[in-house]
Amino acid sequence: MKHIVTAAFLTLSALQASAQLSDEYKNQWNDPAIQQRIADGIRENRMGAFTIQFTDKEGNPISTGEVSVTQTRHDFYFGANGFMVKGFRNPKEDALYEVHFAKLFNFVTIPFYWPELEPEPGKLRFGKDSPYSYRRPAPDVVMEFVRKYNLTPKGHTLVWDNPRWSLPTWLPKDEKIMEQKISKRIQEIGERYGHDIQIWDVVNEVTDRHPDVLMPKDFALKAFKESERHFPNSNVFTLNFTTGIWGRSNKREYNADYLLTENLLLRNAKINAIGMQFHNFSEPEYEQILKGKAMTPSTLFHTLDLYADFNLPIHITEITVSALSEKGPEYQAIMTENYYKLWFSHPKVEGIIWWNLVDGTAAPARIKPDGTIVPGEDKWKGGLLNRDFTKKPAYDVLDRLINQEWRTNVTTSPKNNAVSYKGFYGTYKVVTQRNGKKYEKEVQFPKSGARTQVVVLD
């Protein structure tokens, strides 16, 4: 068969030669008002004033030596998808993937795409001994990774009308039967993983649905209702939107994404968080971003502020920052730092999830029946690591932000049997000495928790 290469491949060389980061882009992000809002937001929304009090077993205040307080984990979710966990078929590469992942992230998205999870009716690929599937590790494989590195897992996604990614070919094209099969799928996943995985993308990309794909009527509402029925009440259910949500927000509360959210909530869907994807999968848009004409800080803040109306947490669920131009890796790093600082500063954002950690491991190209090649996502070079696992500048940016600038380490002497400090919300290791004995304790200061913790020493 003769394959037709799409024009997207042919324009890359011209783009690489012409794309430059404009003064307008730089001026927008360096605007004092934007920088002030970001700085104030990080300080006010991501940090608290904490006190650690020391007592004996009877609760009596006691004196200690110098106290070292080291943050070991963020309360905020920094993550990526775990689609390549044990997926390289090479132990050395698998190990490198894990090390680089765990150095940055405390959160991982686990694939629950229906075609690979249930390739034949009733044959579920849950267990770690399941047959290999590229970019679709069995959930138990990723859960081992979760436990090994103390990560928070998220399941993605329970219901999606995408015929390529989330509807198995064996699914009958009958609405009633489909509804029964979807309900069974939700029940099976809920029974096995509902306690271990607390966060779920329940439905995906509803406002960009495929009009030619048959789905049960009102499937989004039904998916939330079935999930509420089969999962523990403690689970967090996310309504996940495409990147288009950022552009459509200029219609304010009358855009499709906002209206769908409002409609589902009015009908008592258990929506606990709003998901917003952020993929740059368009050369024209990439150029517009570099020119300061798209994904501007004002646009991003406006969108977040609009959806803050619902008083729900917001997750930036899937991120691809392209590195297409000749200076692509440099620009990717600059844009990544700007985006992460803005998102981290917003009071309603509680998680930021990069999509593909390593270049060359994104969704592959596909061939249409007419022979046309639809480019895969690898062409965007959206990883934080090159395919040989060398770090791109964007990886170092996130390492600096997550592990240095946004992490608190304090060494001080107690006053009145306590130490007080201001730090980022999260988990801390407390080290001190008393009567010649060294103590190591752990305290947690989540954003939603108490600001004073008592440490009991023997």
XYZ file of N, CA and C in Angstrom, residues 65 73 159 194 253 267 285-286 304 311 323 343 389 399 456:
45
model
N 17.794 19.340 71.700
C 18.883 20.045 71.066
C 18.412 20.686 69.763
N 8.306 15.295 51.066
C 7.237 15.077 50.092
C 6.345 16.319 50.039
N -14.506 6.016 31.288
C -15.404 6.066 30.122
C -14.936 7.147 29.170
N -10.692 0.341 43.800
C -11.314 1.503 44.408
C -10.693 1.949 45.719
N -19.026 31.718 31.057
C -19.888 30.654 31.569
C -20.805 30.042 30.514
N -27.342 17.948 38.357
C -28.007 16.637 38.395
C -27.298 15.682 39.357
N -0.229 26.687 16.354
C -0.397 27.117 17.736
C 0.965 27.304 18.408
N 1.900 26.419 18.112
C 3.243 26.539 18.679
C 3.851 27.888 18.309
N -8.515 29.572 34.676
C -8.516 29.037 36.039
C -9.493 29.797 36.925
N -15.775 26.038 42.805
C -15.173 25.734 44.110
C -14.722 24.276 44.190
N 8.885 20.886 21.696
C 10.250 21.383 21.531
C 10.641 21.247 20.065
N 0.539 27.859 37.338
C -0.404 26.846 37.846
C -0.214 26.630 39.349
N 17.682 8.956 27.602
C 17.524 9.280 29.019
C 18.424 10.424 29.501
N 13.261 20.010 38.226
C 14.064 19.548 39.360
C 14.384 20.722 40.285
N 6.345 13.273 70.015
C 6.573 12.629 71.317
C 7.932 11.930 71.271
